[in-house]
PDB file of C-alpha atoms in Angstrom:
ATOM      1  CA  MET Z 268      12.735 251.452 373.189  1.00  0.00           C
ATOM      2  CA  SER Z 269      11.174 253.354 370.083  1.00  0.00           C
ATOM      3  CA  GLY Z 270       7.158 253.430 369.272  1.00  0.00           C
ATOM      4  CA  ILE Z 271       4.603 254.201 371.139  1.00  0.00           C
ATOM      5  CA  ILE Z 272       4.199 251.934 373.852  1.00  0.00           C
ATOM      6  CA  ASP Z 273       0.854 250.610 375.914  1.00  0.00           C
ATOM      7  CA  ILE Z 274       2.011 251.769 379.511  1.00  0.00           C
ATOM      8  CA  SER Z 275      -1.968 251.636 381.302  1.00  0.00           C
ATOM      9  CA  GLU Z 276      -0.464 248.750 383.588  1.00  0.00           C
ATOM     10  CA  CYS Z 277       2.307 250.927 385.295  1.00  0.00           C
ATOM     11  CA  GLN Z 278       1.767 252.306 388.666  1.00  0.00           C
ATOM     12  CA  SER Z 279       4.955 254.713 388.727  1.00  0.00           C
ATOM     13  CA  LEU Z 280       7.213 256.455 386.675  1.00  0.00           C
ATOM     14  CA  LYS Z 281       9.590 254.041 387.329  1.00  0.00           C
ATOM     15  CA  ASP Z 282       7.381 251.001 386.467  1.00  0.00           C
ATOM     16  CA  VAL Z 283       7.048 252.714 383.134  1.00  0.00           C
ATOM     17  CA  ASP Z 284      10.769 253.234 382.689  1.00  0.00           C
ATOM     18  CA  GLU Z 285      11.224 249.614 383.638  1.00  0.00           C
ATOM     19  CA  LEU Z 286       8.875 248.760 381.224  1.00  0.00           C
ATOM     20  CA  MET Z 287      10.309 250.992 377.823  1.00  0.00           C
ATOM     21  CA  HIS Z 288      13.873 249.743 378.886  1.00  0.00           C
ATOM     22  CA  CYS Z 289      14.701 253.024 378.173  1.00  0.00           C
ATOM     23  CA  ASN Z 290      16.521 255.879 379.893  1.00  0.00           C
ATOM     24  CA  LEU Z 291      13.377 258.128 380.555  1.00  0.00           C
ATOM     25  CA  LEU Z 292      14.198 258.944 383.895  1.00  0.00           C
ATOM     26  CA  ALA Z 293      18.066 259.475 383.248  1.00  0.00           C
ATOM     27  CA  ALA Z 294      19.111 263.037 384.673  1.00  0.00           C
ATOM     28  CA  VAL Z 295      20.636 265.376 381.467  1.00  0.00           C
ATOM     29  CA  GLU Z 296      23.097 267.339 382.277  1.00  0.00           C
ATOM     30  CA  PRO Z 297      24.794 270.756 380.876  1.00  0.00           C
ATOM     31  CA  VAL Z 298      28.446 269.872 380.502  1.00  0.00           C
ATOM     32  CA  ASP Z 299      31.120 272.592 378.538  1.00  0.00           C
ATOM     33  CA  ILE Z 300      32.044 272.087 375.172  1.00  0.00           C
ATOM     34  CA  MET Z 301      35.440 271.873 373.735  1.00  0.00           C
ATOM     35  CA  THR Z 302      37.230 272.436 370.477  1.00  0.00           C
ATOM     36  CA  ALA Z 303      38.873 270.147 368.752  1.00  0.00           C
ATOM     37  CA  GLU Z 304      42.331 272.176 370.112  1.00  0.00           C
ATOM     38  CA  GLY Z 305      40.425 271.505 373.402  1.00  0.00           C
ATOM     39  CA  ASP Z 306      39.417 275.198 374.209  1.00  0.00           C
ATOM     40  CA  LEU Z 307      36.312 275.931 376.246  1.00  0.00           C
ATOM     41  CA  ILE Z 308      33.563 277.696 374.104  1.00  0.00           C
ATOM     42  CA  PRO Z 309      32.056 280.479 376.040  1.00  0.00           C
ATOM     43  CA  GLY Z 310      28.807 281.137 377.027  1.00  0.00           C
ATOM     44  CA  LYS Z 311      27.889 277.373 375.853  1.00  0.00           C
ATOM     45  CA  LYS Z 312      26.682 273.836 377.115  1.00  0.00           C
ATOM     46  CA  ALA Z 313      25.855 270.883 375.614  1.00  0.00           C
ATOM     47  CA  ILE Z 314      22.475 269.017 377.408  1.00  0.00           C
ATOM     48  CA  GLN Z 315      23.807 264.953 377.347  1.00  0.00           C
ATOM     49  CA  ASN Z 316      23.032 262.164 378.955  1.00  0.00           C
ATOM     50  CA  PRO Z 317      25.781 261.396 381.354  1.00  0.00           C
ATOM     51  CA  GLU Z 318      25.138 257.640 381.246  1.00  0.00           C
ATOM     52  CA  THR Z 319      25.299 257.054 377.290  1.00  0.00           C
ATOM     53  CA  ARG Z 320      26.986 260.672 376.925  1.00  0.00           C
ATOM     54  CA  GLN Z 321      24.272 261.016 373.998  1.00  0.00           C
ATOM     55  CA  VAL Z 322      23.998 265.129 373.193  1.00  0.00           C
ATOM     56  CA  TYR Z 323      20.359 266.123 373.275  1.00  0.00           C
ATOM     57  CA  HIS Z 324      21.228 269.921 372.371  1.00  0.00           C
ATOM     58  CA  VAL Z 325      23.230 273.119 372.405  1.00  0.00           C
ATOM     59  CA  ALA Z 326      22.152 275.455 374.803  1.00  0.00           C
ATOM     60  CA  SER Z 327      23.114 278.640 376.630  1.00  0.00           C
ATOM     61  CA  GLU Z 328      25.146 278.372 379.725  1.00  0.00           C
ATOM     62  CA  GLN Z 329      22.427 280.108 381.199  1.00  0.00           C
ATOM     63  CA  TYR Z 330      19.895 277.056 380.281  1.00  0.00           C
ATOM     64  CA  THR Z 331      18.725 274.488 382.889  1.00  0.00           C
ATOM     65  CA  PRO Z 332      17.047 271.174 381.688  1.00  0.00           C
ATOM     66  CA  LEU Z 333      14.046 270.061 383.135  1.00  0.00           C
ATOM     67  CA  GLN Z 334      14.189 266.485 384.166  1.00  0.00           C
ATOM     68  CA  ASN Z 335      11.773 263.607 383.257  1.00  0.00           C
ATOM     69  CA  SER Z 336      11.288 262.762 386.453  1.00  0.00           C
ATOM     70  CA  THR Z 337       9.736 265.879 387.176  1.00  0.00           C
ATOM     71  CA  ALA Z 338       8.262 266.711 384.214  1.00  0.00           C
ATOM     72  CA  PHE Z 339       5.833 263.988 384.556  1.00  0.00           C
ATOM     73  CA  LYS Z 340       5.465 264.184 388.708  1.00  0.00           C
ATOM     74  CA  TRP Z 341       2.285 265.184 388.033  1.00  0.00           C
ATOM     75  CA  MET Z 342       1.100 262.336 385.992  1.00  0.00           C
ATOM     76  CA  GLU Z 343       1.934 260.009 388.656  1.00  0.00           C
ATOM     77  CA  ASP Z 344       0.666 262.017 391.470  1.00  0.00           C
ATOM     78  CA  ILE Z 345      -2.809 261.589 389.429  1.00  0.00           C
ATOM     79  CA  VAL Z 346      -2.218 257.937 388.823  1.00  0.00           C
ATOM     80  CA  LYS Z 347      -1.555 256.981 392.478  1.00  0.00           C
ATOM     81  CA  ALA Z 348      -4.385 259.699 393.775  1.00  0.00           C
ATOM     82  CA  GLY Z 349      -6.792 257.065 391.472  1.00  0.00           C
ATOM     83  CA  ASP Z 350      -7.865 259.994 389.562  1.00  0.00           C
ATOM     84  CA  GLY Z 351      -6.511 258.405 386.460  1.00  0.00           C
ATOM     85  CA  TYR Z 352      -4.026 255.808 384.794  1.00  0.00           C
ATOM     86  CA  PHE Z 353      -1.196 255.932 382.508  1.00  0.00           C
ATOM     87  CA  ALA Z 354      -2.227 255.194 378.772  1.00  0.00           C
ATOM     88  CA  GLN Z 355       0.945 255.569 376.324  1.00  0.00           C
ATOM     89  CA  ALA Z 356       4.484 256.841 376.297  1.00  0.00           C
ATOM     90  CA  SER Z 357       7.239 257.513 373.480  1.00  0.00           C
ATOM     91  CA  LEU Z 358      10.728 258.209 373.412  1.00  0.00           C
ATOM     92  CA  MET Z 359      11.980 260.345 370.224  1.00  0.00           C
ATOM     93  CA  ASN Z 360      14.799 262.095 368.715  1.00  0.00           C
ATOM     94  CA  ASN Z 361      17.328 259.623 369.579  1.00  0.00           C
ATOM     95  CA  GLU Z 362      15.560 259.442 373.287  1.00  0.00           C
ATOM     96  CA  GLY Z 363      15.862 263.133 373.596  1.00  0.00           C
ATOM     97  CA  THR Z 364      12.033 264.045 373.603  1.00  0.00           C
ATOM     98  CA  ALA Z 365       9.580 262.161 375.742  1.00  0.00           C
ATOM     99  CA  TRP Z 366       6.311 261.997 375.188  1.00  0.00           C
ATOM    100  CA  LEU Z 367       3.410 260.866 378.130  1.00  0.00           C
ATOM    101  CA  SER Z 368      -0.667 260.496 378.472  1.00  0.00           C
ATOM    102  CA  LEU Z 369      -2.782 259.770 380.949  1.00  0.00           C
ATOM    103  CA  HIS Z 370      -6.671 258.105 380.637  1.00  0.00           C
ATOM    104  CA  THR Z 371      -9.075 260.619 382.854  1.00  0.00           C
ATOM    105  CA  THR Z 372     -12.756 259.910 382.201  1.00  0.00           C
ATOM    106  CA  ASN Z 373     -14.949 258.488 378.964  1.00  0.00           C
ATOM    107  CA  MET Z 374     -17.674 260.337 376.646  1.00  0.00           C
ATOM    108  CA  GLU Z 375     -20.105 257.925 374.871  1.00  0.00           C
ATOM    109  CA  LEU Z 376     -21.380 259.262 371.868  1.00  0.00           C
ATOM    110  CA  LYS Z 377     -24.678 258.171 370.353  1.00  0.00           C
ATOM    111  CA  GLN Z 378     -24.306 257.615 366.738  1.00  0.00           C
ATOM    112  CA  GLN Z 379     -26.711 257.870 364.115  1.00  0.00           C
ATOM    113  CA  ASP Z 380     -26.637 254.301 363.448  1.00  0.00           C
ATOM    114  CA  GLY Z 381     -27.811 254.063 366.921  1.00  0.00           C
ATOM    115  CA  ARG Z 382     -24.451 252.351 368.127  1.00  0.00           C
ATOM    116  CA  THR Z 383     -22.123 254.268 370.270  1.00  0.00           C
ATOM    117  CA  ASP Z 384     -18.833 255.607 370.074  1.00  0.00           C
ATOM    118  CA  THR Z 385     -16.370 255.472 372.605  1.00  0.00           C
ATOM    119  CA  LEU Z 386     -13.640 258.448 373.462  1.00  0.00           C
ATOM    120  CA  GLU Z 387     -11.392 258.361 376.351  1.00  0.00           C
ATOM    121  CA  ASN Z 388     -10.382 261.765 377.799  1.00  0.00           C
ATOM    122  CA  ARG Z 389      -6.510 261.670 377.603  1.00  0.00           C
ATOM    123  CA  LEU Z 390      -3.936 264.482 379.061  1.00  0.00           C
ATOM    124  CA  TRP Z 391      -0.488 264.347 377.692  1.00  0.00           C
ATOM    125  CA  ALA Z 392       2.845 266.038 378.326  1.00  0.00           C
ATOM    126  CA  LEU Z 393       5.839 266.465 376.097  1.00  0.00           C
ATOM    127  CA  ASN Z 394       9.474 267.187 377.357  1.00  0.00           C
ATOM    128  CA  ASP Z 395      11.817 268.010 374.773  1.00  0.00           C
ATOM    129  CA  HIS Z 396      15.664 268.168 375.814  1.00  0.00           C
ATOM    130  CA  GLY Z 397      16.242 268.952 372.032  1.00  0.00           C
ATOM    131  CA  GLY Z 398      15.553 272.677 372.868  1.00  0.00           C
ATOM    132  CA  LYS Z 399      12.646 272.663 370.105  1.00  0.00           C
ATOM    133  CA  HIS Z 400       9.728 272.428 372.314  1.00  0.00           C
ATOM    134  CA  SER Z 401      10.488 272.904 375.693  1.00  0.00           C
ATOM    135  CA  TYR Z 402       7.866 271.279 378.235  1.00  0.00           C
ATOM    136  CA  LEU Z 403       4.249 271.402 376.754  1.00  0.00           C
ATOM    137  CA  GLY Z 404       1.381 269.407 377.546  1.00  0.00           C
ATOM    138  CA  GLY Z 405      -2.120 269.770 376.437  1.00  0.00           C
ATOM    139  CA  GLN Z 406      -5.720 267.223 376.153  1.00  0.00           C
ATOM    140  CA  LEU Z 407      -6.946 264.988 373.623  1.00  0.00           C
ATOM    141  CA  GLY Z 408     -10.274 262.663 373.105  1.00  0.00           C
ATOM    142  CA  PHE Z 409      -9.199 259.262 371.666  1.00  0.00           C
ATOM    143  CA  ARG Z 410     -11.332 257.359 369.800  1.00  0.00           C
ATOM    144  CA  LEU Z 411     -11.071 253.487 370.931  1.00  0.00           C
ATOM    145  CA  PHE Z 412     -12.748 252.144 367.721  1.00  0.00           C
ATOM    146  CA  CYS Z 413      -9.942 253.527 365.309  1.00  0.00           C
ATOM    147  CA  ASN Z 414      -6.690 255.150 367.465  1.00  0.00           C
ATOM    148  CA  ASN Z 415      -7.468 258.163 366.216  1.00  0.00           C
ATOM    149  CA  GLN Z 416      -6.742 261.129 368.084  1.00  0.00           C
ATOM    150  CA  VAL Z 417      -9.415 263.656 368.558  1.00  0.00           C
ATOM    151  CA  PRO Z 418      -9.085 267.609 369.988  1.00  0.00           C
ATOM    152  CA  THR Z 419     -11.503 268.872 372.441  1.00  0.00           C
ATOM    153  CA  ILE Z 420     -13.348 272.116 372.055  1.00  0.00           C
ATOM    154  CA  GLY Z 421     -12.313 274.371 374.789  1.00  0.00           C
ATOM    155  CA  ASP Z 422      -9.562 276.491 375.723  1.00  0.00           C
ATOM    156  CA  HIS Z 423      -8.834 276.060 379.370  1.00  0.00           C
ATOM    157  CA  LEU Z 424      -5.863 274.566 379.078  1.00  0.00           C
ATOM    158  CA  LEU Z 425      -4.590 276.561 376.324  1.00  0.00           C
ATOM    159  CA  ASN Z 426      -3.435 273.565 374.815  1.00  0.00           C
ATOM    160  CA  LYS Z 427      -0.101 273.967 377.146  1.00  0.00           C
ATOM    161  CA  PHE Z 428       1.006 274.768 380.768  1.00  0.00           C
ATOM    162  CA  SER Z 429       4.238 275.627 382.355  1.00  0.00           C
ATOM    163  CA  TYR Z 430       5.439 274.168 385.024  1.00  0.00           C
ATOM    164  CA  ARG Z 431       8.541 275.069 387.603  1.00  0.00           C
ATOM    165  CA  HIS Z 432      11.759 273.062 387.393  1.00  0.00           C
ATOM    166  CA  THR Z 433      11.629 272.709 391.179  1.00  0.00           C
ATOM    167  CA  PRO Z 434       8.258 272.880 392.555  1.00  0.00           C
ATOM    168  CA  THR Z 435       7.151 271.905 396.056  1.00  0.00           C
ATOM    169  CA  ILE Z 436       4.566 269.276 396.576  1.00  0.00           C
ATOM    170  CA  THR Z 437       2.386 272.251 397.351  1.00  0.00           C
ATOM    171  CA  ASP Z 438       2.831 273.518 393.845  1.00  0.00           C
ATOM    172  CA  ARG Z 439       2.261 270.424 392.145  1.00  0.00           C
ATOM    173  CA  VAL Z 440      -0.464 269.840 394.075  1.00  0.00           C
ATOM    174  CA  GLU Z 441      -1.891 272.677 393.223  1.00  0.00           C
ATOM    175  CA  MET Z 442      -1.326 272.370 389.657  1.00  0.00           C
ATOM    176  CA  THR Z 443      -2.362 269.206 389.065  1.00  0.00           C
ATOM    177  CA  THR Z 444      -6.153 270.504 390.793  1.00  0.00           C
ATOM    178  CA  LYS Z 445      -6.068 272.741 388.209  1.00  0.00           C
ATOM    179  CA  LEU Z 446      -5.476 271.064 385.481  1.00  0.00           C
ATOM    180  CA  LEU Z 447      -8.029 268.271 386.219  1.00  0.00           C
ATOM    181  CA  LYS Z 448     -10.665 271.339 386.649  1.00  0.00           C
ATOM    182  CA  ALA Z 449      -9.853 272.455 383.083  1.00  0.00           C
ATOM    183  CA  ALA Z 450      -9.676 269.376 381.635  1.00  0.00           C
ATOM    184  CA  ASN Z 451     -13.200 268.715 382.813  1.00  0.00           C
ATOM    185  CA  ALA Z 452     -14.273 271.706 381.832  1.00  0.00           C
ATOM    186  CA  ASP Z 453     -13.243 271.057 378.164  1.00  0.00           C
ATOM    187  CA  TRP Z 454     -14.609 267.999 378.036  1.00  0.00           C
ATOM    188  CA  ALA Z 455     -18.040 269.256 379.432  1.00  0.00           C
ATOM    189  CA  GLU Z 456     -17.914 271.885 376.499  1.00  0.00           C
ATOM    190  CA  THR Z 457     -16.572 269.130 373.724  1.00  0.00           C
ATOM    191  CA  ALA Z 458     -19.000 265.964 374.583  1.00  0.00           C
ATOM    192  CA  PRO Z 459     -22.417 267.968 373.286  1.00  0.00           C
ATOM    193  CA  ILE Z 460     -21.017 269.360 369.787  1.00  0.00           C
ATOM    194  CA  PHE Z 461     -19.671 266.088 369.144  1.00  0.00           C
ATOM    195  CA  GLN Z 462     -22.410 264.518 369.672  1.00  0.00           C
ATOM    196  CA  HIS Z 463     -24.150 267.053 367.554  1.00  0.00           C
ATOM    197  CA  PHE Z 464     -21.539 265.774 364.867  1.00  0.00           C
ATOM    198  CA  ALA Z 465     -22.480 261.979 365.156  1.00  0.00           C
ATOM    199  CA  GLN Z 466     -27.061 262.992 364.363  1.00  0.00           C
ATOM    200  CA  LYS Z 467     -25.665 265.162 361.651  1.00  0.00           C
ATOM    201  CA  SER Z 468     -25.659 263.944 358.285  1.00  0.00           C
ATOM    202  CA  MET Z 469     -22.896 264.795 355.502  1.00  0.00           C
ATOM    203  CA  THR Z 470     -22.843 263.576 352.058  1.00  0.00           C
ATOM    204  CA  ASP Z 471     -20.088 262.998 349.692  1.00  0.00           C
ATOM    205  CA  GLY Z 472     -19.995 266.463 347.621  1.00  0.00           C
ATOM    206  CA  GLU Z 473     -20.483 268.179 351.315  1.00  0.00           C
ATOM    207  CA  PHE Z 474     -17.444 266.456 352.240  1.00  0.00           C
ATOM    208  CA  LYS Z 475     -15.140 266.783 349.624  1.00  0.00           C
ATOM    209  CA  TYR Z 476     -16.053 270.918 349.268  1.00  0.00           C
ATOM    210  CA  MET Z 477     -15.300 270.720 353.046  1.00  0.00           C
ATOM    211  CA  ALA Z 478     -12.058 269.374 352.557  1.00  0.00           C
ATOM    212  CA  THR Z 479     -11.090 270.964 350.208  1.00  0.00           C
ATOM    213  CA  ALA Z 480     -11.225 274.449 352.139  1.00  0.00           C
ATOM    214  CA  LEU Z 481      -9.722 272.854 355.001  1.00  0.00           C
ATOM    215  CA  LEU Z 482      -6.720 272.151 353.262  1.00  0.00           C
ATOM    216  CA  ASP Z 483      -6.411 275.412 351.591  1.00  0.00           C
ATOM    217  CA  ASP Z 484      -6.994 277.341 354.856  1.00  0.00           C
ATOM    218  CA  ILE Z 485      -4.681 275.723 356.690  1.00  0.00           C
ATOM    219  CA  ASN Z 486      -1.794 275.210 353.957  1.00  0.00           C
ATOM    220  CA  GLY Z 487      -2.730 277.459 351.238  1.00  0.00           C
ATOM    221  CA  PRO Z 488      -4.105 277.321 347.763  1.00  0.00           C
ATOM    222  CA  SER Z 489      -2.023 274.404 345.489  1.00  0.00           C
ATOM    223  CA  ILE Z 490      -2.847 275.466 342.122  1.00  0.00           C
ATOM    224  CA  ASN Z 491      -0.056 275.318 339.494  1.00  0.00           C
ATOM    225  CA  PRO Z 492       0.295 278.550 337.525  1.00  0.00           C
ATOM    226  CA  GLU Z 493       1.478 276.464 334.453  1.00  0.00           C
ATOM    227  CA  THR Z 494      -2.007 274.610 334.114  1.00  0.00           C
ATOM    228  CA  ASN Z 495      -3.908 276.653 336.260  1.00  0.00           C
ATOM    229  CA  GLU Z 496      -5.327 273.418 338.098  1.00  0.00           C
ATOM    230  CA  VAL Z 497      -4.759 271.373 341.606  1.00  0.00           C
ATOM    231  CA  THR Z 498      -1.400 270.385 341.825  1.00  0.00           C
ATOM    232  CA  LYS Z 499      -0.869 266.461 342.140  1.00  0.00           C
ATOM    233  CA  GLY Z 500       0.052 266.522 345.681  1.00  0.00           C
ATOM    234  CA  ARG Z 501      -3.207 268.536 346.859  1.00  0.00           C
ATOM    235  CA  GLN Z 502      -5.536 266.425 344.735  1.00  0.00           C
ATOM    236  CA  ARG Z 503      -3.830 262.916 346.094  1.00  0.00           C
ATOM    237  CA  SER Z 504      -4.409 264.926 349.527  1.00  0.00           C
ATOM    238  CA  ILE Z 505      -8.078 265.396 348.667  1.00  0.00           C
ATOM    239  CA  ASP Z 506      -8.235 261.514 346.793  1.00  0.00           C
ATOM    240  CA  GLU Z 507      -7.003 260.216 350.167  1.00  0.00           C
ATOM    241  CA  LEU Z 508      -9.752 261.791 352.480  1.00  0.00           C
ATOM    242  CA  GLU Z 509     -12.271 261.170 349.989  1.00  0.00           C
ATOM    243  CA  THR Z 510     -11.332 257.494 350.235  1.00  0.00           C
ATOM    244  CA  PHE Z 511     -11.545 257.361 353.966  1.00  0.00           C
ATOM    245  CA  PHE Z 512     -14.640 259.143 353.745  1.00  0.00           C
ATOM    246  CA  GLY Z 513     -16.023 256.930 351.368  1.00  0.00           C
ATOM    247  CA  THR Z 514     -14.936 253.590 352.827  1.00  0.00           C
ATOM    248  CA  GLY Z 515     -17.079 253.879 356.248  1.00  0.00           C
ATOM    249  CA  ASN Z 516     -15.399 256.621 358.153  1.00  0.00           C
ATOM    250  CA  GLN Z 517     -13.384 255.042 360.516  1.00  0.00           C
ATOM    251  CA  GLY Z 518     -17.021 253.397 361.530  1.00  0.00           C
ATOM    252  CA  ALA Z 519     -18.360 257.157 362.249  1.00  0.00           C
ATOM    253  CA  GLY Z 520     -21.329 256.766 358.936  1.00  0.00           C
ATOM    254  CA  ASP Z 521     -21.735 259.575 356.697  1.00  0.00           C
ATOM    255  CA  THR Z 522     -22.084 262.339 359.342  1.00  0.00           C
ATOM    256  CA  ALA Z 523     -19.910 265.094 360.372  1.00  0.00           C
ATOM    257  CA  TRP Z 524     -18.422 263.147 363.146  1.00  0.00           C
ATOM    258  CA  GLY Z 525     -17.854 260.716 360.464  1.00  0.00           C
ATOM    259  CA  ALA Z 526     -15.912 263.784 358.261  1.00  0.00           C
ATOM    260  CA  LEU Z 527     -13.599 264.384 361.466  1.00  0.00           C
ATOM    261  CA  GLN Z 528     -12.884 261.307 362.352  1.00  0.00           C
ATOM    262  CA  SER Z 529     -11.851 260.956 357.861  1.00  0.00           C
ATOM    263  CA  ILE Z 530      -9.927 263.699 358.938  1.00  0.00           C
ATOM    264  CA  THR Z 531      -8.176 262.587 361.835  1.00  0.00           C
ATOM    265  CA  GLY Z 532      -8.016 258.713 360.765  1.00  0.00           C
ATOM    266  CA  TRP Z 533      -5.772 260.026 357.489  1.00  0.00           C
ATOM    267  CA  ILE Z 534      -3.455 262.487 359.674  1.00  0.00           C
ATOM    268  CA  ASP Z 535      -3.324 259.415 362.168  1.00  0.00           C
ATOM    269  CA  HIS Z 536      -2.666 256.714 359.948  1.00  0.00           C
ATOM    270  CA  ARG Z 537      -1.157 257.828 356.462  1.00  0.00           C
ATOM    271  CA  LEU Z 538       2.460 257.561 357.255  1.00  0.00           C
ATOM    272  CA  ASP Z 539       1.775 254.147 358.901  1.00  0.00           C
ATOM    273  CA  ILE Z 540       0.154 252.925 356.056  1.00  0.00           C
ATOM    274  CA  TYR Z 541       2.764 254.074 353.599  1.00  0.00           C
ATOM    275  CA  LYS Z 542       5.016 252.245 356.067  1.00  0.00           C
ATOM    276  CA  GLU Z 543       3.330 249.140 355.642  1.00  0.00           C
ATOM    277  CA  SER Z 544       2.949 249.299 351.748  1.00  0.00           C
ATOM    278  CA  GLY Z 545       5.751 248.111 349.319  1.00  0.00           C
ATOM    279  CA  ALA Z 546       6.168 250.981 347.370  1.00  0.00           C
ATOM    280  CA  HIS Z 547       6.976 253.505 350.452  1.00  0.00           C
ATOM    281  CA  ALA Z 548       8.198 251.062 352.781  1.00  0.00           C
ATOM    282  CA  LYS Z 549      12.166 251.787 352.463  1.00  0.00           C
ATOM    283  CA  LYS Z 550      11.721 255.543 352.346  1.00  0.00           C
ATOM    284  CA  ILE Z 551      10.030 256.183 355.654  1.00  0.00           C
ATOM    285  CA  THR Z 552      12.362 256.480 358.791  1.00  0.00           C
ATOM    286  CA  GLN Z 553      12.441 256.128 362.058  1.00  0.00           C
ATOM    287  CA  SER Z 554      13.041 260.261 361.752  1.00  0.00           C
ATOM    288  CA  GLN Z 555      10.501 260.743 359.728  1.00  0.00           C
ATOM    289  CA  LEU Z 556       7.667 258.851 362.186  1.00  0.00           C
ATOM    290  CA  ASP Z 557       8.524 260.828 364.810  1.00  0.00           C
ATOM    291  CA  ARG Z 558       7.943 264.082 363.273  1.00  0.00           C
ATOM    292  CA  HIS Z 559       4.836 263.189 362.199  1.00  0.00           C
ATOM    293  CA  PHE Z 560       3.969 261.729 365.777  1.00  0.00           C
ATOM    294  CA  GLN Z 561       5.113 265.341 367.134  1.00  0.00           C
ATOM    295  CA  ASN Z 562       3.159 267.341 364.615  1.00  0.00           C
ATOM    296  CA  LYS Z 563       0.188 264.914 365.435  1.00  0.00           C
ATOM    297  CA  ILE Z 564      -0.035 267.251 368.757  1.00  0.00           C
ATOM    298  CA  VAL Z 565       2.100 269.902 368.793  1.00  0.00           C
ATOM    299  CA  GLY Z 566       2.215 270.866 365.269  1.00  0.00           C
ATOM    300  CA  ASN Z 567       0.834 271.723 361.597  1.00  0.00           C
ATOM    301  CA  THR Z 568      -1.743 268.284 361.483  1.00  0.00           C
ATOM    302  CA  SER Z 569      -2.639 269.252 365.328  1.00  0.00           C
ATOM    303  CA  ARG Z 570      -3.616 272.577 363.781  1.00  0.00           C
ATOM    304  CA  LEU Z 571      -5.546 270.758 361.291  1.00  0.00           C
ATOM    305  CA  LYS Z 572      -7.693 268.881 363.521  1.00  0.00           C
ATOM    306  CA  LYS Z 573      -8.821 271.675 365.223  1.00  0.00           C
ATOM    307  CA  LYS Z 574      -9.369 273.307 362.587  1.00  0.00           C
ATOM    308  CA  ALA Z 575     -11.564 270.953 361.055  1.00  0.00           C
ATOM    309  CA  VAL Z 576     -13.435 270.649 364.743  1.00  0.00           C
ATOM    310  CA  LYS Z 577     -14.505 274.527 364.332  1.00  0.00           C
ATOM    311  CA  VAL Z 578     -15.149 274.170 360.598  1.00  0.00           C
ATOM    312  CA  LEU Z 579     -17.650 271.586 360.977  1.00  0.00           C
ATOM    313  CA  GLN Z 580     -19.629 273.647 363.967  1.00  0.00           C
ATOM    314  CA  THR Z 581     -20.155 275.635 361.052  1.00  0.00           C
ATOM    315  CA  PHE Z 582     -22.053 273.003 359.183  1.00  0.00           C
ATOM    316  CA  HIS Z 583     -25.650 272.609 359.447  1.00  0.00           C
TER     317      HIS Z 583
END
């Protein structure tokens, strides 16, 4: 099953696997690679699902794959201890990459107009049998109003963590304890900063200036050397961001918080909007959606969100 799946009712990884009707917990294994003539290719192994014979990656013979059942076990430990619950899951890249998130606590923000905005604190992990990202983990704020994924402030999680291939129960308990403490510390640092954003007004002109500078900083200035004007692609991005800010900022008002939601909303939902429009519907493939999703949590768009938070912290 492709796409992002709600797994909030699941109590175990087995439940998640059954709900998704997929091979989430299927053990992968390294197998020999043979030439068309039947000769063994030395020093290389194919990382394969033995049930489906799907090959995810070609690695060195020393490579030991980290099984999903081990990679996500710490999440199941947190759920069974009552310290959180499963939130979402996704299988990408022909089931070679698995992503799971876990909800722990909520953050309530008082907006400028008196409304309350709610953010969920989520921990996430990605295990990639394709060899591109290996095993990564981190933390996201998840805004309930519009499903935007918002980066937190602290560096306690270092935006990723390592995990032993053969952890003991003691190792796993120690890791989850440290992870929860780090996540809570990040959350505590983030709350007052986001609260300040929600109370700080921002004009359309200030937002355009900030958004333009932000895109230039992440992707470099985009000027057509022949006309000395902003390229059509960059101008389209700026126009799209202005539209998000000009139509209520994802329900966050004309504030710095609204600016952040305009940026995260544009990043998170832009490709979805294109997919649903008649002009672009046939151009958006599942592979593109998978890459877009991975970029939101570990790629360039993730860096854009984090940079936006830092820039808005300097806004007075």
